[in-house]
Amino acid sequence: MASTIEGQARPIRLADIAKAAGVSHGTASNVFSRPEIVRAEVRERVKAVAEAMGYAGPDPKGRLLRAGKVNAIGVGTTEPLSYFFEDPFARVMMAGISEACDATGAGIALVSAANQEKLAWNIQSALVDGFILFCIEGGSRLVDLTRERRLPFVALELGFHDETISAIGVDNIAGGRLAARHLAELGHRCFAVLSLPLGEDRSGFVTPEMVRSAVYTGTRDRLAGYFEELSRFGVDTTKIPIFETENEEKSTKAGLEAIFAGDERPTAILAMSDRMAMIAIEWLTARGLKVPQDVSIVGFDGVPDGALCDPPLTTIAQPITEIGRRAAHMILDFDGTVRRETMGVELIVRASTGPAPKG
């Protein structure tokens, strides 16, 4: 129940405490914000009056907003909040963001929602200086909502080109080429692709038209890299099955079931994330297929978990931690400039790839 002043139900204000304690507003404010400069007896008197009147202290939100800086970054996604803790890519990215925030004493607010209405409210109400956006599925909506806040933001894994948006990503075409070349040089000619989303709210086999009209150009660029390189080795890329997943267990396993139910079983899988690649290794092993003797797999990300799976995962590594650090500094050191950075990737060869099986 709200404290009352002269029978009016309204919150107790600092001015009420100052008046009741017989001190100036400035002195009452110092009791809560800089108590060391107030005489002990005055400090105790003001605190006693505040406690008796049910006043807990100035609203920190009001103080921060008056200062014009909250010293906190919002990290937003349309994925469930559990994404930040369950997805290996997100965990490593958050480590980089946290490192930059720790160095400056800044805080982090995780912003997520299961539906659009809640997402809009969470973006609008987040008490932050700017946003880092995980633009995976629902990325365009996330960007639009964040623009409305008129705060600086930077997009990670940006799914569409917009030169007015600060963004950090990797050279997806180069990464796709590296993965495909590695497998082709091992003699593989029969491939399948486990794809990240090309659009929103869908999964299943992908047609060439769906690739051309893809909303998420990062996914399209990885496919372009795969297919450009495989074409150089004489592979008919029109016959390569592409299964669009939601980068989680259910849709990835559905993709594997569909791919291996086909007439020609692939000897190599190009997975657009390490998470999908590790799910694929588990799925194949459970069905008696050996990796890499029967099927080779290349992931994409370079998360630490990949080195620990059985067999250890060959992958295209991107500098995830450094991307997180740079994104955080784009917000913390914002100067009004739109910055777009594309970082390099590298092939890390481990035991999940080997020569194509004979026959």
Tab-separated table of N, CA, C and O in Angstrom, residues 166-263:
chain	number	residue	atom	x	y	z
A	166	SER	N	24.850	-0.136	-38.000
A	166	SER	CA	26.153	-0.651	-37.574
A	166	SER	C	26.051	-2.162	-37.435
A	166	SER	O	25.080	-2.680	-36.870
A	167	ALA	N	27.027	-2.868	-37.957
A	167	ALA	CA	26.965	-4.328	-37.940
A	167	ALA	C	28.361	-4.918	-37.925
A	167	ALA	O	29.310	-4.331	-38.453
A	168	ILE	N	28.475	-6.088	-37.303
A	168	ILE	CA	29.713	-6.853	-37.318
A	168	ILE	C	29.375	-8.273	-37.758
A	168	ILE	O	28.465	-8.898	-37.219
A	169	GLY	N	30.097	-8.764	-38.739
A	169	GLY	CA	29.888	-10.128	-39.201
A	169	GLY	C	31.179	-10.709	-39.726
A	169	GLY	O	32.264	-10.156	-39.505
A	170	VAL	N	31.060	-11.832	-40.406
A	170	VAL	CA	32.240	-12.484	-40.970
A	170	VAL	C	32.047	-12.652	-42.471
A	170	VAL	O	30.949	-12.466	-43.002
A	171	ASP	N	33.126	-13.012	-43.163
A	171	ASP	CA	33.069	-13.247	-44.600
A	171	ASP	C	32.484	-14.638	-44.825
A	171	ASP	O	33.195	-15.646	-44.842
A	172	ASN	N	31.155	-14.700	-44.966
A	172	ASN	CA	30.466	-15.976	-45.088
A	172	ASN	C	30.775	-16.694	-46.390
A	172	ASN	O	30.827	-17.931	-46.421
A	173	ILE	N	30.996	-15.954	-47.459
A	173	ILE	CA	31.338	-16.596	-48.735
A	173	ILE	C	32.686	-17.286	-48.618
A	173	ILE	O	32.847	-18.447	-49.023
A	174	ALA	N	33.659	-16.596	-48.048
A	174	ALA	CA	34.985	-17.195	-47.875
A	174	ALA	C	34.913	-18.422	-46.978
A	174	ALA	O	35.570	-19.435	-47.242
A	175	GLY	N	34.112	-18.346	-45.914
A	175	GLY	CA	33.959	-19.491	-45.023
A	175	GLY	C	33.343	-20.682	-45.727
A	175	GLY	O	33.780	-21.827	-45.549
A	176	GLY	N	32.314	-20.424	-46.542
A	176	GLY	CA	31.688	-21.498	-47.300
A	176	GLY	C	32.666	-22.154	-48.260
A	176	GLY	O	32.700	-23.387	-48.406
A	177	ARG	N	33.473	-21.346	-48.913
A	177	ARG	CA	34.464	-21.888	-49.845
A	177	ARG	C	35.476	-22.779	-49.132
A	177	ARG	O	35.826	-23.862	-49.625
A	178	LEU	N	35.959	-22.330	-47.993
A	178	LEU	CA	36.953	-23.119	-47.248
A	178	LEU	C	36.399	-24.488	-46.876
A	178	LEU	O	37.074	-25.511	-47.014
A	179	ALA	N	35.156	-24.515	-46.380
A	179	ALA	CA	34.542	-25.775	-45.960
A	179	ALA	C	34.369	-26.719	-47.150
A	179	ALA	O	34.710	-27.912	-47.076
A	180	ALA	N	33.842	-26.193	-48.252
A	180	ALA	CA	33.590	-27.027	-49.429
A	180	ALA	C	34.888	-27.526	-50.047
A	180	ALA	O	34.991	-28.698	-50.453
A	181	ARG	N	35.886	-26.659	-50.127
A	181	ARG	CA	37.163	-27.054	-50.716
A	181	ARG	C	37.807	-28.181	-49.916
A	181	ARG	O	38.332	-29.147	-50.489
A	182	HIS	N	37.753	-28.069	-48.598
A	182	HIS	CA	38.347	-29.099	-47.745
A	182	HIS	C	37.727	-30.466	-48.033
A	182	HIS	O	38.447	-31.466	-48.214
A	183	LEU	N	36.410	-30.516	-48.114
A	183	LEU	CA	35.742	-31.789	-48.359
A	183	LEU	C	35.980	-32.289	-49.785
A	183	LEU	O	36.183	-33.489	-50.010
A	184	ALA	N	35.953	-31.381	-50.744
A	184	ALA	CA	36.172	-31.779	-52.144
A	184	ALA	C	37.580	-32.324	-52.340
A	184	ALA	O	37.789	-33.299	-53.086
A	185	GLU	N	38.546	-31.726	-51.684
A	185	GLU	CA	39.927	-32.198	-51.802
A	185	GLU	C	40.119	-33.560	-51.151
A	185	GLU	O	41.084	-34.273	-51.460
A	186	LEU	N	39.199	-33.932	-50.254
A	186	LEU	CA	39.224	-35.271	-49.657
A	186	LEU	C	38.521	-36.291	-50.548
A	186	LEU	O	38.420	-37.471	-50.180
A	187	GLY	N	38.035	-35.851	-51.687
A	187	GLY	CA	37.430	-36.759	-52.648
A	187	GLY	C	35.911	-36.836	-52.600
A	187	GLY	O	35.308	-37.597	-53.366
A	188	HIS	N	35.274	-36.071	-51.755
A	188	HIS	CA	33.808	-36.128	-51.655
A	188	HIS	C	33.160	-35.460	-52.869
A	188	HIS	O	33.591	-34.394	-53.316
A	189	ARG	N	32.081	-36.099	-53.338
A	189	ARG	CA	31.324	-35.533	-54.459
A	189	ARG	C	29.812	-35.602	-54.204
A	189	ARG	O	29.033	-35.090	-55.017
A	190	CYS	N	29.439	-36.206	-53.106
A	190	CYS	CA	28.012	-36.314	-52.781
A	190	CYS	C	27.753	-35.577	-51.466
A	190	CYS	O	28.196	-36.019	-50.399
A	191	PHE	N	27.049	-34.452	-51.534
A	191	PHE	CA	26.924	-33.531	-50.405
A	191	PHE	C	25.474	-33.299	-49.999
A	191	PHE	O	24.547	-33.526	-50.778
A	192	ALA	N	25.307	-32.811	-48.779
A	192	ALA	CA	24.033	-32.268	-48.297
A	192	ALA	C	24.353	-31.072	-47.421
A	192	ALA	O	25.438	-30.986	-46.828
A	193	VAL	N	23.403	-30.139	-47.335
A	193	VAL	CA	23.589	-28.919	-46.547
A	193	VAL	C	22.521	-28.826	-45.468
A	193	VAL	O	21.322	-28.934	-45.768
A	194	LEU	N	22.961	-28.644	-44.238
A	194	LEU	CA	22.065	-28.268	-43.137
A	194	LEU	C	22.179	-26.761	-42.997
A	194	LEU	O	23.216	-26.237	-42.593
A	195	SER	N	21.106	-26.059	-43.349
A	195	SER	CA	21.155	-24.607	-43.500
A	195	SER	C	20.574	-23.871	-42.295
A	195	SER	O	19.622	-24.337	-41.660
A	196	LEU	N	21.136	-22.720	-42.025
A	196	LEU	CA	20.508	-21.744	-41.130
A	196	LEU	C	19.282	-21.171	-41.839
A	196	LEU	O	19.098	-21.380	-43.044
A	197	PRO	N	18.425	-20.433	-41.128
A	197	PRO	CA	17.230	-19.872	-41.784
A	197	PRO	C	17.576	-18.971	-42.965
A	197	PRO	O	18.513	-18.184	-42.914
A	198	LEU	N	16.793	-19.106	-44.026
A	198	LEU	CA	16.852	-18.193	-45.174
A	198	LEU	C	15.786	-17.116	-45.048
A	198	LEU	O	15.916	-16.023	-45.569
A	199	GLY	N	14.700	-17.457	-44.356
A	199	GLY	CA	13.602	-16.531	-44.096
A	199	GLY	C	13.111	-16.755	-42.682
A	199	GLY	O	13.805	-17.370	-41.870
A	200	GLU	N	11.929	-16.268	-42.388
A	200	GLU	CA	11.411	-16.355	-41.027
A	200	GLU	C	10.304	-17.404	-40.930
A	200	GLU	O	9.490	-17.560	-41.836
A	201	ASP	N	10.327	-18.119	-39.786
A	201	ASP	CA	9.240	-19.050	-39.431
A	201	ASP	C	9.023	-20.162	-40.447
A	201	ASP	O	7.893	-20.433	-40.864
A	202	ARG	N	10.111	-20.827	-40.842
A	202	ARG	CA	9.930	-21.959	-41.735
A	202	ARG	C	11.127	-22.891	-41.624
A	202	ARG	O	12.212	-22.510	-41.182
A	203	SER	N	10.922	-24.145	-42.029
A	203	SER	CA	12.005	-25.113	-42.163
A	203	SER	C	11.591	-26.132	-43.200
A	203	SER	O	10.406	-26.271	-43.532
A	204	GLY	N	12.562	-26.858	-43.752
A	204	GLY	CA	12.274	-27.839	-44.780
A	204	GLY	C	13.246	-27.722	-45.940
A	204	GLY	O	14.186	-26.907	-45.905
A	205	PHE	N	13.034	-28.535	-46.970
A	205	PHE	CA	13.905	-28.475	-48.136
A	205	PHE	C	13.754	-27.128	-48.845
A	205	PHE	O	12.679	-26.533	-48.865
A	206	VAL	N	14.856	-26.692	-49.429
A	206	VAL	CA	14.935	-25.358	-50.023
A	206	VAL	C	15.029	-25.478	-51.541
A	206	VAL	O	15.775	-26.306	-52.072
A	207	THR	N	14.287	-24.638	-52.246
A	207	THR	CA	14.355	-24.573	-53.704
A	207	THR	C	15.324	-23.464	-54.124
A	207	THR	O	15.626	-22.552	-53.342
A	208	PRO	N	15.824	-23.506	-55.378
A	208	PRO	CA	16.698	-22.432	-55.860
A	208	PRO	C	16.053	-21.050	-55.745
A	208	PRO	O	16.725	-20.061	-55.421
A	209	GLU	N	14.737	-20.973	-55.982
A	209	GLU	CA	14.044	-19.686	-55.880
A	209	GLU	C	14.066	-19.166	-54.453
A	209	GLU	O	14.219	-17.959	-54.207
A	210	MET	N	13.927	-20.053	-53.473
A	210	MET	CA	13.976	-19.661	-52.068
A	210	MET	C	15.357	-19.122	-51.702
A	210	MET	O	15.487	-18.190	-50.908
A	211	VAL	N	16.384	-19.695	-52.298
A	211	VAL	CA	17.743	-19.209	-52.051
A	211	VAL	C	17.907	-17.815	-52.635
A	211	VAL	O	18.428	-16.901	-51.986
A	212	ARG	N	17.427	-17.625	-53.873
A	212	ARG	CA	17.568	-16.311	-54.520
A	212	ARG	C	16.815	-15.219	-53.784
A	212	ARG	O	17.244	-14.061	-53.755
A	213	SER	N	15.678	-15.558	-53.170
A	213	SER	CA	14.847	-14.552	-52.486
A	213	SER	C	15.099	-14.526	-50.970
A	213	SER	O	14.283	-13.980	-50.229
A	214	ALA	N	16.198	-15.099	-50.518
A	214	ALA	CA	16.478	-15.216	-49.084
A	214	ALA	C	16.484	-13.860	-48.393
A	214	ALA	O	17.042	-12.883	-48.903
A	215	VAL	N	15.834	-13.801	-47.234
A	215	VAL	CA	15.858	-12.596	-46.407
A	215	VAL	C	17.224	-12.455	-45.751
A	215	VAL	O	17.775	-11.352	-45.659
A	216	TYR	N	17.779	-13.578	-45.313
A	216	TYR	CA	19.042	-13.550	-44.579
A	216	TYR	C	20.207	-13.814	-45.521
A	216	TYR	O	20.474	-14.944	-45.923
A	217	THR	N	20.900	-12.756	-45.865
A	217	THR	CA	21.974	-12.872	-46.839
A	217	THR	C	23.185	-13.599	-46.263
A	217	THR	O	23.997	-14.112	-47.030
A	218	GLY	N	23.325	-13.656	-44.950
A	218	GLY	CA	24.424	-14.420	-44.366
A	218	GLY	C	24.307	-15.890	-44.724
A	218	GLY	O	25.293	-16.534	-45.100
A	219	THR	N	23.097	-16.425	-44.630
A	219	THR	CA	22.845	-17.815	-45.026
A	219	THR	C	23.069	-17.983	-46.517
A	219	THR	O	23.715	-18.946	-46.967
A	220	ARG	N	22.544	-17.062	-47.292
A	220	ARG	CA	22.695	-17.134	-48.752
A	220	ARG	C	24.163	-17.084	-49.161
A	220	ARG	O	24.591	-17.811	-50.065
A	221	ASP	N	24.950	-16.261	-48.451
A	221	ASP	CA	26.368	-16.152	-48.781
A	221	ASP	C	27.127	-17.438	-48.462
A	221	ASP	O	28.047	-17.822	-49.193
A	222	ARG	N	26.768	-18.110	-47.378
A	222	ARG	CA	27.438	-19.380	-47.075
A	222	ARG	C	27.130	-20.407	-48.157
A	222	ARG	O	28.017	-21.148	-48.600
A	223	LEU	N	25.877	-20.446	-48.584
A	223	LEU	CA	25.510	-21.344	-49.671
A	223	LEU	C	26.274	-21.002	-50.952
A	223	LEU	O	26.759	-21.898	-51.657
A	224	ALA	N	26.393	-19.716	-51.244
A	224	ALA	CA	27.117	-19.282	-52.441
A	224	ALA	C	28.569	-19.749	-52.378
A	224	ALA	O	29.124	-20.236	-53.376
A	225	GLY	N	29.178	-19.614	-51.208
A	225	GLY	CA	30.552	-20.067	-51.046
A	225	GLY	C	30.693	-21.566	-51.245
A	225	GLY	O	31.613	-22.036	-51.939
A	226	TYR	N	29.770	-22.332	-50.629
A	226	TYR	CA	29.790	-23.787	-50.817
A	226	TYR	C	29.737	-24.144	-52.304
A	226	TYR	O	30.558	-24.909	-52.828
A	227	PHE	N	28.722	-23.582	-52.973
A	227	PHE	CA	28.423	-24.019	-54.335
A	227	PHE	C	29.442	-23.507	-55.355
A	227	PHE	O	29.757	-24.199	-56.331
A	228	GLU	N	29.962	-22.301	-55.152
A	228	GLU	CA	30.997	-21.793	-56.062
A	228	GLU	C	32.213	-22.703	-56.035
A	228	GLU	O	32.797	-23.026	-57.082
A	229	GLU	N	32.591	-23.128	-54.844
A	229	GLU	CA	33.785	-23.966	-54.721
A	229	GLU	C	33.521	-25.369	-55.252
A	229	GLU	O	34.357	-25.945	-55.962
A	230	LEU	N	32.368	-25.947	-54.920
A	230	LEU	CA	32.077	-27.297	-55.376
A	230	LEU	C	31.955	-27.360	-56.898
A	230	LEU	O	32.320	-28.371	-57.527
A	231	SER	N	31.464	-26.288	-57.499
A	231	SER	CA	31.366	-26.247	-58.967
A	231	SER	C	32.743	-26.370	-59.611
A	231	SER	O	32.888	-26.966	-60.695
A	232	ARG	N	33.739	-25.830	-58.963
A	232	ARG	CA	35.107	-25.911	-59.481
A	232	ARG	C	35.612	-27.352	-59.519
A	232	ARG	O	36.519	-27.687	-60.284
A	233	PHE	N	35.017	-28.204	-58.682
A	233	PHE	CA	35.404	-29.614	-58.644
A	233	PHE	C	34.454	-30.484	-59.467
A	233	PHE	O	34.485	-31.711	-59.351
A	234	GLY	N	33.607	-29.866	-60.264
A	234	GLY	CA	32.730	-30.610	-61.147
A	234	GLY	C	31.475	-31.160	-60.498
A	234	GLY	O	30.792	-32.013	-61.082
A	235	VAL	N	31.138	-30.683	-59.316
A	235	VAL	CA	29.943	-31.155	-58.616
A	235	VAL	C	28.712	-30.433	-59.163
A	235	VAL	O	28.723	-29.202	-59.313
A	236	ASP	N	27.662	-31.184	-59.465
A	236	ASP	CA	26.394	-30.583	-59.907
A	236	ASP	C	25.643	-30.099	-58.664
A	236	ASP	O	24.978	-30.878	-57.978
A	237	THR	N	25.738	-28.817	-58.376
A	237	THR	CA	25.176	-28.277	-57.130
A	237	THR	C	23.653	-28.250	-57.135
A	237	THR	O	23.035	-28.137	-56.079
A	238	THR	N	23.053	-28.382	-58.323
A	238	THR	CA	21.583	-28.383	-58.373
A	238	THR	C	21.003	-29.651	-57.744
A	238	THR	O	19.812	-29.693	-57.414
A	239	LYS	N	21.831	-30.668	-57.593
A	239	LYS	CA	21.368	-31.928	-57.019
A	239	LYS	C	21.663	-32.055	-55.523
A	239	LYS	O	21.345	-33.068	-54.909
A	240	ILE	N	22.288	-31.024	-54.944
A	240	ILE	CA	22.625	-31.072	-53.517
A	240	ILE	C	21.395	-30.700	-52.689
A	240	ILE	O	20.852	-29.595	-52.831
A	241	PRO	N	20.917	-31.596	-51.817
A	241	PRO	CA	19.769	-31.236	-50.972
A	241	PRO	C	20.155	-30.207	-49.911
A	241	PRO	O	21.196	-30.326	-49.257
A	242	ILE	N	19.316	-29.190	-49.778
A	242	ILE	CA	19.516	-28.142	-48.761
A	242	ILE	C	18.306	-28.180	-47.842
A	242	ILE	O	17.163	-27.999	-48.303
A	243	PHE	N	18.541	-28.399	-46.561
A	243	PHE	CA	17.428	-28.429	-45.603
A	243	PHE	C	17.572	-27.247	-44.650
A	243	PHE	O	18.559	-27.126	-43.933
A	244	GLU	N	16.585	-26.367	-44.692
A	244	GLU	CA	16.578	-25.177	-43.834
A	244	GLU	C	16.105	-25.573	-42.429
A	244	GLU	O	15.015	-26.122	-42.260
A	245	THR	N	16.919	-25.299	-41.432
A	245	THR	CA	16.595	-25.625	-40.047
A	245	THR	C	16.385	-24.355	-39.243
A	245	THR	O	16.628	-23.239	-39.725
A	246	GLU	N	15.997	-24.528	-37.991
A	246	GLU	CA	15.900	-23.419	-37.046
A	246	GLU	C	17.102	-23.424	-36.104
A	246	GLU	O	17.077	-22.815	-35.036
A	247	ASN	N	18.150	-24.131	-36.500
A	247	ASN	CA	19.396	-24.201	-35.739
A	247	ASN	C	19.173	-24.749	-34.329
A	247	ASN	O	19.732	-24.253	-33.366
A	248	GLU	N	18.310	-25.753	-34.242
A	248	GLU	CA	18.101	-26.428	-32.960
A	248	GLU	C	17.852	-27.912	-33.240
A	248	GLU	O	17.845	-28.348	-34.394
A	249	GLU	N	17.664	-28.684	-32.177
A	249	GLU	CA	17.678	-30.132	-32.306
A	249	GLU	C	16.539	-30.681	-33.165
A	249	GLU	O	16.755	-31.518	-34.052
A	250	LYS	N	15.321	-30.234	-32.917
A	250	LYS	CA	14.163	-30.824	-33.590
A	250	LYS	C	14.240	-30.680	-35.104
A	250	LYS	O	14.098	-31.669	-35.851
A	251	SER	N	14.440	-29.461	-35.598
A	251	SER	CA	14.455	-29.253	-37.048
A	251	SER	C	15.714	-29.840	-37.687
A	251	SER	O	15.683	-30.287	-38.846
A	252	THR	N	16.827	-29.858	-36.959
A	252	THR	CA	18.053	-30.454	-37.503
A	252	THR	C	17.887	-31.959	-37.688
A	252	THR	O	18.249	-32.521	-38.732
A	253	LYS	N	17.304	-32.625	-36.698
A	253	LYS	CA	17.073	-34.062	-36.824
A	253	LYS	C	16.046	-34.366	-37.916
A	253	LYS	O	16.177	-35.357	-38.646
A	254	ALA	N	15.053	-33.491	-38.045
A	254	ALA	CA	14.079	-33.664	-39.125
A	254	ALA	C	14.771	-33.561	-40.480
A	254	ALA	O	14.461	-34.315	-41.418
A	255	GLY	N	15.717	-32.649	-40.588
A	255	GLY	CA	16.472	-32.492	-41.821
A	255	GLY	C	17.310	-33.719	-42.141
A	255	GLY	O	17.363	-34.183	-43.288
A	256	LEU	N	17.952	-34.264	-41.122
A	256	LEU	CA	18.772	-35.462	-41.322
A	256	LEU	C	17.912	-36.651	-41.743
A	256	LEU	O	18.285	-37.423	-42.638
A	257	GLU	N	16.755	-36.797	-41.103
A	257	GLU	CA	15.830	-37.881	-41.472
A	257	GLU	C	15.439	-37.750	-42.938
A	257	GLU	O	15.429	-38.739	-43.688
A	258	ALA	N	15.121	-36.545	-43.366
A	258	ALA	CA	14.680	-36.324	-44.743
A	258	ALA	C	15.822	-36.541	-45.739
A	258	ALA	O	15.634	-37.163	-46.797
A	259	ILE	N	16.990	-36.053	-45.412
A	259	ILE	CA	18.142	-36.182	-46.308
A	259	ILE	C	18.531	-37.651	-46.502
A	259	ILE	O	18.760	-38.113	-47.627
A	260	PHE	N	18.595	-38.401	-45.408
A	260	PHE	CA	19.056	-39.788	-45.495
A	260	PHE	C	17.950	-40.753	-45.928
A	260	PHE	O	18.205	-41.937	-46.124
A	261	ALA	N	16.746	-40.238	-46.089
A	261	ALA	CA	15.669	-41.047	-46.668
A	261	ALA	C	15.691	-40.981	-48.184
A	261	ALA	O	14.946	-41.706	-48.860
A	262	GLY	N	16.555	-40.132	-48.741
A	262	GLY	CA	16.637	-39.964	-50.185
A	262	GLY	C	17.313	-41.136	-50.871
A	262	GLY	O	17.866	-42.042	-50.243
A	263	ASP	N	17.310	-41.079	-52.197
A	263	ASP	CA	17.876	-42.170	-52.994
A	263	ASP	C	19.397	-42.246	-52.880
A	263	ASP	O	19.973	-43.334	-52.926
